[in-house]
Amino acid sequence: MDDQASTPDRAPADGPTPDDTRPLASDRPADLPPPPATQTAATPAPPPPPRTGTTLMEPPPPSAPGTAPAEPAPRPGTVAAMTAAGVGLLGAAIVISTIRTRMDGDLDWSNYTVGLGATAVLVLVAVVAAMLVRRRDNALGREELVTWPGTVGILGVALMFSVGLEDQDWLEDVFGYVVGGIIAGLAIVGYLAARRAAFVVLALFGIGIVYANAFEDLFGDVGDENDVAIVAAIALAVFVVGATVLGWLLPTRATSGAAVAAVGVVGFGLIMAGMLLAQMFSSMFSSFGLMDMGPGEESDPFAAPESPDLDFDNDVWVILGLALLLTVMWALAAARTGHSGFTISAIAMPSVVVPLATFVLAVEHPTWWGVAVAAVGAVLLAGGGMLGRLRARSARSAY
């Protein structure tokens, strides 16, 4: 009783002390309920971390099975370097053979055999690469081995044919057609094997040879000797337009069109330079009294200078008109394809032709020509800048 009196009514919050004795379950009276089970408070989950300015990106979805990551575009590498060097040396052998074989008039078989052998090696390499090397194994290496040995080999075939058969009278009338046809036909076969722009340019070159011979046969008698420049300019302009349109049908339209445009610029520059040289020589000879001498007549060093008979005014204006049309065509092609070759040609044509025209026309006030072309160029350049600014504003407003 004294012990029960000393026991407090409520246990401390921390539970029984070590000196307290807990009665066994067997000592508990049977009519008393069992003690309640000890309840353990659940530990609350930690609060989520506060949101910061950095947003975690979700991981990308897994790639589809069998899909490999994108690899950089392959390069021909050493194959291209060795091919270029080898083709260049074989091409040198062909050129040496072409120059030396007929130097003495007769056919030098030693030099001619060297050219035939170099040509055969180039053609054989191109054919073997086209037939035995598969595209999926080494596509770029195959194209290099087919394209450059093939193009130079085709030119070698044409040169060897020309050198070997140039003294045959039965080929005299159709010689140009045969050579151009050989180049164009073999280039078309090469394009079907490699689909490279070099074969397209070579085919257009062969077609140009055929076209030049046909134009000479059909229109060679048109006009007199003073109309040679204007006839040549018209023929060249027709070829440039036709070759550009023909090449536009192929995926290599930009490269072939730019190559033809370069031919047009050089051709028009040569025509203008030819007219200028003709005037200079005419004036020089007339100043010494050498012009219009009849049979048996002698030159008089004390005669008064005669005015030259060559007048290219109409030719110059026609050529300037054709050059303008070609420049516009190349500018539109540059806008369509973005190829810098068209842009360079559109810049080079007026830069070459117009200054030469001022010399051929012997203008008294070239300053006005400079002012006129500069003013037109400034207006076009300012219009292009304003158009670009308007397009930039419309693009920003779309967003």
mmCIF file of N, CA and C in Angstrom, residues 187-295:
data_model
loop_
_atom_site.group_PDB
_atom_site.id
_atom_site.type_symbol
_atom_site.label_atom_id
_atom_site.label_comp_id
_atom_site.label_asym_id
_atom_site.label_seq_id
_atom_site.Cartn_x
_atom_site.Cartn_y
_atom_site.Cartn_z
ATOM 1 N N ALA A 187 30.529 12.848 -123.399
ATOM 2 C CA ALA A 187 30.215 13.569 -122.162
ATOM 3 C C ALA A 187 28.836 13.193 -121.634
ATOM 4 N N ILE A 188 27.884 12.976 -122.515
ATOM 5 C CA ILE A 188 26.552 12.537 -122.073
ATOM 6 C C ILE A 188 26.638 11.159 -121.410
ATOM 7 N N VAL A 189 27.430 10.252 -121.991
ATOM 8 C CA VAL A 189 27.620 8.934 -121.375
ATOM 9 C C VAL A 189 28.271 9.080 -120.003
ATOM 10 N N GLY A 190 29.260 9.956 -119.894
ATOM 11 C CA GLY A 190 29.901 10.188 -118.602
ATOM 12 C C GLY A 190 28.950 10.760 -117.567
ATOM 13 N N TYR A 191 28.057 11.654 -118.007
ATOM 14 C CA TYR A 191 27.090 12.208 -117.060
ATOM 15 C C TYR A 191 26.134 11.143 -116.548
ATOM 16 N N LEU A 192 25.744 10.237 -117.392
ATOM 17 C CA LEU A 192 24.873 9.147 -116.949
ATOM 18 C C LEU A 192 25.567 8.245 -115.933
ATOM 19 N N ALA A 193 26.895 8.197 -115.972
ATOM 20 C CA ALA A 193 27.638 7.347 -115.045
ATOM 21 C C ALA A 193 27.936 8.039 -113.723
ATOM 22 N N ALA A 194 28.134 9.356 -113.733
ATOM 23 C CA ALA A 194 28.558 10.048 -112.504
ATOM 24 C C ALA A 194 27.685 11.232 -112.123
ATOM 25 N N ARG A 195 26.870 11.762 -112.997
ATOM 26 C CA ARG A 195 25.976 12.895 -112.716
ATOM 27 C C ARG A 195 26.725 14.076 -112.110
ATOM 28 N N ARG A 196 27.835 14.429 -112.718
ATOM 29 C CA ARG A 196 28.623 15.560 -112.259
ATOM 30 C C ARG A 196 28.544 16.691 -113.275
ATOM 31 N N ALA A 197 28.697 17.936 -112.775
ATOM 32 C CA ALA A 197 28.553 19.103 -113.642
ATOM 33 C C ALA A 197 29.661 19.199 -114.674
ATOM 34 N N ALA A 198 30.817 18.593 -114.407
ATOM 35 C CA ALA A 198 31.912 18.666 -115.369
ATOM 36 C C ALA A 198 31.519 18.045 -116.702
ATOM 37 N N PHE A 199 30.759 16.970 -116.674
ATOM 38 C CA PHE A 199 30.324 16.341 -117.918
ATOM 39 C C PHE A 199 29.303 17.222 -118.646
ATOM 40 N N VAL A 200 28.477 17.938 -117.902
ATOM 41 C CA VAL A 200 27.510 18.835 -118.532
ATOM 42 C C VAL A 200 28.239 19.973 -119.252
ATOM 43 N N VAL A 201 29.216 20.562 -118.578
ATOM 44 C CA VAL A 201 29.991 21.638 -119.205
ATOM 45 C C VAL A 201 30.715 21.120 -120.444
ATOM 46 N N LEU A 202 31.267 19.913 -120.353
ATOM 47 C CA LEU A 202 31.965 19.352 -121.503
ATOM 48 C C LEU A 202 31.001 19.065 -122.659
ATOM 49 N N ALA A 203 29.806 18.581 -122.341
ATOM 50 C CA ALA A 203 28.814 18.351 -123.389
ATOM 51 C C ALA A 203 28.413 19.658 -124.064
ATOM 52 N N LEU A 204 28.248 20.717 -123.284
ATOM 53 C CA LEU A 204 27.927 22.022 -123.873
ATOM 54 C C LEU A 204 29.076 22.535 -124.734
ATOM 55 N N PHE A 205 30.289 22.221 -124.352
ATOM 56 C CA PHE A 205 31.434 22.609 -125.176
ATOM 57 C C PHE A 205 31.393 21.904 -126.531
ATOM 58 N N GLY A 206 31.101 20.614 -126.522
ATOM 59 C CA GLY A 206 30.971 19.895 -127.788
ATOM 60 C C GLY A 206 29.827 20.422 -128.629
ATOM 61 N N ILE A 207 28.693 20.704 -127.982
ATOM 62 C CA ILE A 207 27.568 21.282 -128.712
ATOM 63 C C ILE A 207 27.936 22.656 -129.280
ATOM 64 N N GLY A 208 28.747 23.404 -128.549
ATOM 65 C CA GLY A 208 29.191 24.704 -129.041
ATOM 66 C C GLY A 208 30.041 24.586 -130.289
ATOM 67 N N ILE A 209 30.874 23.550 -130.368
ATOM 68 C CA ILE A 209 31.677 23.351 -131.581
ATOM 69 C C ILE A 209 30.773 23.045 -132.772
ATOM 70 N N VAL A 210 29.810 22.165 -132.553
ATOM 71 C CA VAL A 210 28.865 21.854 -133.626
ATOM 72 C C VAL A 210 28.075 23.098 -134.024
ATOM 73 N N TYR A 211 27.644 23.880 -133.041
ATOM 74 C CA TYR A 211 26.859 25.082 -133.301
ATOM 75 C C TYR A 211 27.668 26.106 -134.099
ATOM 76 N N ALA A 212 28.946 26.266 -133.750
ATOM 77 C CA ALA A 212 29.780 27.233 -134.467
ATOM 78 C C ALA A 212 29.955 26.843 -135.929
ATOM 79 N N ASN A 213 30.158 25.566 -136.178
ATOM 80 C CA ASN A 213 30.300 25.126 -137.563
ATOM 81 C C ASN A 213 28.993 25.272 -138.342
ATOM 82 N N ALA A 214 27.882 24.942 -137.667
ATOM 83 C CA ALA A 214 26.592 25.070 -138.350
ATOM 84 C C ALA A 214 26.270 26.530 -138.638
ATOM 85 N N PHE A 215 26.563 27.410 -137.690
ATOM 86 C CA PHE A 215 26.289 28.833 -137.906
ATOM 87 C C PHE A 215 27.153 29.369 -139.041
ATOM 88 N N GLU A 216 28.391 28.925 -139.120
ATOM 89 C CA GLU A 216 29.267 29.364 -140.197
ATOM 90 C C GLU A 216 28.760 28.888 -141.550
ATOM 91 N N ASP A 217 28.278 27.659 -141.594
ATOM 92 C CA ASP A 217 27.780 27.129 -142.867
ATOM 93 C C ASP A 217 26.477 27.796 -143.302
ATOM 94 N N LEU A 218 25.639 28.157 -142.326
ATOM 95 C CA LEU A 218 24.326 28.709 -142.671
ATOM 96 C C LEU A 218 24.352 30.215 -142.865
ATOM 97 N N PHE A 219 25.097 30.903 -142.028
ATOM 98 C CA PHE A 219 25.053 32.367 -142.053
ATOM 99 C C PHE A 219 26.416 32.991 -142.328
ATOM 100 N N GLY A 220 27.332 32.214 -142.847
ATOM 101 C CA GLY A 220 28.654 32.770 -143.094
ATOM 102 C C GLY A 220 28.678 33.834 -144.170
ATOM 103 N N ASP A 221 27.729 33.798 -145.074
ATOM 104 C CA ASP A 221 27.694 34.773 -146.170
ATOM 105 C C ASP A 221 26.787 35.965 -145.892
ATOM 106 N N VAL A 222 26.230 36.035 -144.694
ATOM 107 C CA VAL A 222 25.330 37.144 -144.352
ATOM 108 C C VAL A 222 26.160 38.395 -144.085
ATOM 109 N N GLY A 223 25.792 39.515 -144.724
ATOM 110 C CA GLY A 223 26.503 40.757 -144.505
ATOM 111 C C GLY A 223 27.837 40.784 -145.227
ATOM 112 N N ASP A 224 28.574 41.863 -145.001
ATOM 113 C CA ASP A 224 29.893 42.003 -145.610
ATOM 114 C C ASP A 224 30.960 41.860 -144.537
ATOM 115 N N GLU A 225 32.203 42.178 -144.911
ATOM 116 C CA GLU A 225 33.308 41.983 -143.967
ATOM 117 C C GLU A 225 33.245 42.931 -142.780
ATOM 118 N N ASN A 226 32.524 44.033 -142.923
ATOM 119 C CA ASN A 226 32.394 44.952 -141.794
ATOM 120 C C ASN A 226 31.351 44.506 -140.780
ATOM 121 N N ASP A 227 30.595 43.465 -141.108
ATOM 122 C CA ASP A 227 29.556 42.983 -140.195
ATOM 123 C C ASP A 227 29.979 41.738 -139.416
ATOM 124 N N VAL A 228 31.260 41.420 -139.459
ATOM 125 C CA VAL A 228 31.727 40.203 -138.785
ATOM 126 C C VAL A 228 31.492 40.284 -137.286
ATOM 127 N N ALA A 229 31.746 41.444 -136.697
ATOM 128 C CA ALA A 229 31.624 41.591 -135.248
ATOM 129 C C ALA A 229 30.180 41.417 -134.795
ATOM 130 N N ILE A 230 29.254 42.047 -135.481
ATOM 131 C CA ILE A 230 27.860 41.978 -135.053
ATOM 132 C C ILE A 230 27.292 40.571 -135.265
ATOM 133 N N VAL A 231 27.710 39.893 -136.348
ATOM 134 C CA VAL A 231 27.259 38.528 -136.580
ATOM 135 C C VAL A 231 27.811 37.605 -135.497
ATOM 136 N N ALA A 232 29.075 37.780 -135.136
ATOM 137 C CA ALA A 232 29.673 36.953 -134.084
ATOM 138 C C ALA A 232 29.005 37.204 -132.739
ATOM 139 N N ALA A 233 28.675 38.457 -132.441
ATOM 140 C CA ALA A 233 28.020 38.761 -131.172
ATOM 141 C C ALA A 233 26.629 38.135 -131.101
ATOM 142 N N ILE A 234 25.881 38.201 -132.193
ATOM 143 C CA ILE A 234 24.551 37.592 -132.205
ATOM 144 C C ILE A 234 24.655 36.078 -132.036
ATOM 145 N N ALA A 235 25.598 35.462 -132.750
ATOM 146 C CA ALA A 235 25.780 34.010 -132.635
ATOM 147 C C ALA A 235 26.152 33.622 -131.215
ATOM 148 N N LEU A 236 27.038 34.380 -130.586
ATOM 149 C CA LEU A 236 27.451 34.067 -129.218
ATOM 150 C C LEU A 236 26.302 34.249 -128.236
ATOM 151 N N ALA A 237 25.517 35.305 -128.394
ATOM 152 C CA ALA A 237 24.392 35.533 -127.490
ATOM 153 C C ALA A 237 23.356 34.417 -127.602
ATOM 154 N N VAL A 238 23.077 33.983 -128.832
ATOM 155 C CA VAL A 238 22.118 32.892 -129.023
ATOM 156 C C VAL A 238 22.621 31.615 -128.360
ATOM 157 N N PHE A 239 23.912 31.331 -128.512
ATOM 158 C CA PHE A 239 24.465 30.131 -127.880
ATOM 159 C C PHE A 239 24.402 30.219 -126.357
ATOM 160 N N VAL A 240 24.747 31.364 -125.786
ATOM 161 C CA VAL A 240 24.733 31.505 -124.328
ATOM 162 C C VAL A 240 23.326 31.296 -123.782
ATOM 163 N N VAL A 241 22.340 31.910 -124.416
ATOM 164 C CA VAL A 241 20.961 31.751 -123.947
ATOM 165 C C VAL A 241 20.502 30.298 -124.103
ATOM 166 N N GLY A 242 20.768 29.713 -125.270
ATOM 167 C CA GLY A 242 20.338 28.341 -125.500
ATOM 168 C C GLY A 242 21.014 27.348 -124.579
ATOM 169 N N ALA A 243 22.330 27.488 -124.358
ATOM 170 C CA ALA A 243 23.040 26.576 -123.465
ATOM 171 C C ALA A 243 22.588 26.741 -122.022
ATOM 172 N N THR A 244 22.292 27.971 -121.616
ATOM 173 C CA THR A 244 21.803 28.182 -120.248
ATOM 174 C C THR A 244 20.442 27.535 -120.053
ATOM 175 N N VAL A 245 19.558 27.692 -121.023
ATOM 176 C CA VAL A 245 18.234 27.070 -120.926
ATOM 177 C C VAL A 245 18.348 25.548 -120.951
ATOM 178 N N LEU A 246 19.220 25.021 -121.802
ATOM 179 C CA LEU A 246 19.399 23.573 -121.870
ATOM 180 C C LEU A 246 19.973 23.019 -120.566
ATOM 181 N N GLY A 247 20.958 23.687 -120.018
ATOM 182 C CA GLY A 247 21.523 23.235 -118.746
ATOM 183 C C GLY A 247 20.592 23.422 -117.576
ATOM 184 N N TRP A 248 19.626 24.336 -117.703
ATOM 185 C CA TRP A 248 18.685 24.582 -116.609
ATOM 186 C C TRP A 248 17.780 23.371 -116.355
ATOM 187 N N LEU A 249 17.665 22.489 -117.313
ATOM 188 C CA LEU A 249 16.819 21.316 -117.150
ATOM 189 C C LEU A 249 17.450 20.257 -116.266
ATOM 190 N N LEU A 250 18.718 20.412 -115.910
ATOM 191 C CA LEU A 250 19.446 19.415 -115.124
ATOM 192 C C LEU A 250 19.718 19.949 -113.726
ATOM 193 N N PRO A 251 19.985 19.055 -112.769
ATOM 194 C CA PRO A 251 20.290 19.517 -111.402
ATOM 195 C C PRO A 251 21.560 20.358 -111.317
ATOM 196 N N THR A 252 22.433 20.240 -112.298
ATOM 197 C CA THR A 252 23.688 21.002 -112.290
ATOM 198 C C THR A 252 23.541 22.341 -112.996
ATOM 199 N N ARG A 253 22.332 22.900 -112.979
ATOM 200 C CA ARG A 253 22.051 24.109 -113.754
ATOM 201 C C ARG A 253 22.923 25.288 -113.338
ATOM 202 N N ALA A 254 23.237 25.401 -112.061
ATOM 203 C CA ALA A 254 23.991 26.565 -111.607
ATOM 204 C C ALA A 254 25.422 26.529 -112.130
ATOM 205 N N THR A 255 26.079 25.382 -112.006
ATOM 206 C CA THR A 255 27.476 25.291 -112.447
ATOM 207 C C THR A 255 27.596 25.428 -113.960
ATOM 208 N N SER A 256 26.758 24.716 -114.700
ATOM 209 C CA SER A 256 26.839 24.807 -116.157
ATOM 210 C C SER A 256 26.465 26.200 -116.650
ATOM 211 N N GLY A 257 25.436 26.801 -116.048
ATOM 212 C CA GLY A 257 25.052 28.148 -116.452
ATOM 213 C C GLY A 257 26.132 29.172 -116.159
ATOM 214 N N ALA A 258 26.806 29.027 -115.009
ATOM 215 C CA ALA A 258 27.886 29.962 -114.687
ATOM 216 C C ALA A 258 29.061 29.800 -115.645
ATOM 217 N N ALA A 259 29.352 28.561 -116.040
ATOM 218 C CA ALA A 259 30.445 28.342 -116.994
ATOM 219 C C ALA A 259 30.121 28.964 -118.345
ATOM 220 N N VAL A 260 28.886 28.792 -118.812
ATOM 221 C CA VAL A 260 28.485 29.398 -120.084
ATOM 222 C C VAL A 260 28.493 30.919 -119.979
ATOM 223 N N ALA A 261 28.095 31.450 -118.832
ATOM 224 C CA ALA A 261 28.118 32.900 -118.649
ATOM 225 C C ALA A 261 29.538 33.441 -118.727
ATOM 226 N N ALA A 262 30.489 32.716 -118.165
ATOM 227 C CA ALA A 262 31.885 33.156 -118.263
ATOM 228 C C ALA A 262 32.340 33.189 -119.714
ATOM 229 N N VAL A 263 31.921 32.192 -120.502
ATOM 230 C CA VAL A 263 32.249 32.196 -121.933
ATOM 231 C C VAL A 263 31.644 33.420 -122.616
ATOM 232 N N GLY A 264 30.412 33.771 -122.254
ATOM 233 C CA GLY A 264 29.778 34.946 -122.843
ATOM 234 C C GLY A 264 30.514 36.233 -122.524
ATOM 235 N N VAL A 265 30.937 36.390 -121.279
ATOM 236 C CA VAL A 265 31.657 37.606 -120.896
ATOM 237 C C VAL A 265 32.973 37.710 -121.654
ATOM 238 N N VAL A 266 33.727 36.605 -121.683
ATOM 239 C CA VAL A 266 35.017 36.626 -122.393
ATOM 240 C C VAL A 266 34.804 36.855 -123.885
ATOM 241 N N GLY A 267 33.788 36.209 -124.458
ATOM 242 C CA GLY A 267 33.535 36.372 -125.886
ATOM 243 C C GLY A 267 33.181 37.797 -126.258
ATOM 244 N N PHE A 268 32.296 38.413 -125.503
ATOM 245 C CA PHE A 268 31.919 39.788 -125.815
ATOM 246 C C PHE A 268 33.107 40.730 -125.619
ATOM 247 N N GLY A 269 33.913 40.481 -124.611
ATOM 248 C CA GLY A 269 35.099 41.306 -124.424
ATOM 249 C C GLY A 269 36.071 41.175 -125.581
ATOM 250 N N LEU A 270 36.257 39.943 -126.092
ATOM 251 C CA LEU A 270 37.147 39.745 -127.232
ATOM 252 C C LEU A 270 36.604 40.400 -128.494
ATOM 253 N N ILE A 271 35.295 40.355 -128.692
ATOM 254 C CA ILE A 271 34.713 40.995 -129.879
ATOM 255 C C ILE A 271 34.935 42.503 -129.835
ATOM 256 N N MET A 272 34.690 43.097 -128.668
ATOM 257 C CA MET A 272 34.934 44.542 -128.540
ATOM 258 C C MET A 272 36.408 44.866 -128.725
ATOM 259 N N ALA A 273 37.278 44.066 -128.133
ATOM 260 C CA ALA A 273 38.710 44.321 -128.282
ATOM 261 C C ALA A 273 39.148 44.142 -129.733
ATOM 262 N N GLY A 274 38.554 43.178 -130.448
ATOM 263 C CA GLY A 274 38.876 42.998 -131.857
ATOM 264 C C GLY A 274 38.500 44.208 -132.699
ATOM 265 N N MET A 275 37.327 44.771 -132.440
ATOM 266 C CA MET A 275 36.928 45.977 -133.175
ATOM 267 C C MET A 275 37.859 47.138 -132.867
ATOM 268 N N LEU A 276 38.261 47.266 -131.622
ATOM 269 C CA LEU A 276 39.167 48.351 -131.249
ATOM 270 C C LEU A 276 40.528 48.189 -131.927
ATOM 271 N N LEU A 277 41.058 46.961 -131.950
ATOM 272 C CA LEU A 277 42.340 46.731 -132.619
ATOM 273 C C LEU A 277 42.233 46.973 -134.115
ATOM 274 N N ALA A 278 41.102 46.575 -134.706
ATOM 275 C CA ALA A 278 40.915 46.809 -136.135
ATOM 276 C C ALA A 278 40.930 48.297 -136.450
ATOM 277 N N GLN A 279 40.294 49.093 -135.618
ATOM 278 C CA GLN A 279 40.310 50.541 -135.838
ATOM 279 C C GLN A 279 41.704 51.123 -135.664
ATOM 280 N N MET A 280 42.417 50.627 -134.664
ATOM 281 C CA MET A 280 43.763 51.147 -134.422
ATOM 282 C C MET A 280 44.694 50.839 -135.601
ATOM 283 N N PHE A 281 44.656 49.581 -136.102
ATOM 284 C CA PHE A 281 45.513 49.236 -137.235
ATOM 285 C C PHE A 281 45.096 49.988 -138.496
ATOM 286 N N SER A 282 43.784 50.157 -138.681
ATOM 287 C CA SER A 282 43.317 50.895 -139.843
ATOM 288 C C SER A 282 43.798 52.328 -139.810
ATOM 289 N N SER A 283 43.717 52.937 -138.642
ATOM 290 C CA SER A 283 44.172 54.326 -138.524
ATOM 291 C C SER A 283 45.678 54.432 -138.697
ATOM 292 N N MET A 284 46.406 53.425 -138.168
ATOM 293 C CA MET A 284 47.862 53.470 -138.278
ATOM 294 C C MET A 284 48.312 53.313 -139.722
ATOM 295 N N PHE A 285 47.699 52.355 -140.451
ATOM 296 C CA PHE A 285 48.092 52.159 -141.837
ATOM 297 C C PHE A 285 47.691 53.338 -142.714
ATOM 298 N N SER A 286 46.530 53.917 -142.433
ATOM 299 C CA SER A 286 46.094 55.050 -143.253
ATOM 300 C C SER A 286 46.963 56.268 -143.028
ATOM 301 N N SER A 287 47.544 56.375 -141.842
ATOM 302 C CA SER A 287 48.407 57.525 -141.582
ATOM 303 C C SER A 287 49.705 57.464 -142.382
ATOM 304 N N PHE A 288 50.098 56.223 -142.799
ATOM 305 C CA PHE A 288 51.296 56.079 -143.623
ATOM 306 C C PHE A 288 50.978 55.973 -145.112
ATOM 307 N N GLY A 289 49.716 56.182 -145.465
ATOM 308 C CA GLY A 289 49.344 56.139 -146.872
ATOM 309 C C GLY A 289 49.301 54.742 -147.441
ATOM 310 N N LEU A 290 49.075 53.741 -146.605
ATOM 311 C CA LEU A 290 49.074 52.357 -147.059
ATOM 312 C C LEU A 290 47.680 51.839 -147.336
ATOM 313 N N MET A 291 46.653 52.638 -147.116
ATOM 314 C CA MET A 291 45.290 52.179 -147.330
ATOM 315 C C MET A 291 44.860 52.450 -148.769
ATOM 316 N N ASP A 292 44.050 51.542 -149.286
ATOM 317 C CA ASP A 292 43.413 51.689 -150.593
ATOM 318 C C ASP A 292 44.432 51.835 -151.719
ATOM 319 N N MET A 293 45.494 51.072 -151.632
ATOM 320 C CA MET A 293 46.461 51.076 -152.727
ATOM 321 C C MET A 293 46.057 50.053 -153.770
ATOM 322 N N GLY A 294 45.989 50.458 -154.994
ATOM 323 C CA GLY A 294 45.635 49.543 -156.067
ATOM 324 C C GLY A 294 46.842 48.746 -156.521
ATOM 325 N N PRO A 295 46.629 47.862 -157.468
ATOM 326 C CA PRO A 295 47.749 47.052 -157.972
ATOM 327 C C PRO A 295 48.789 47.923 -158.655
#
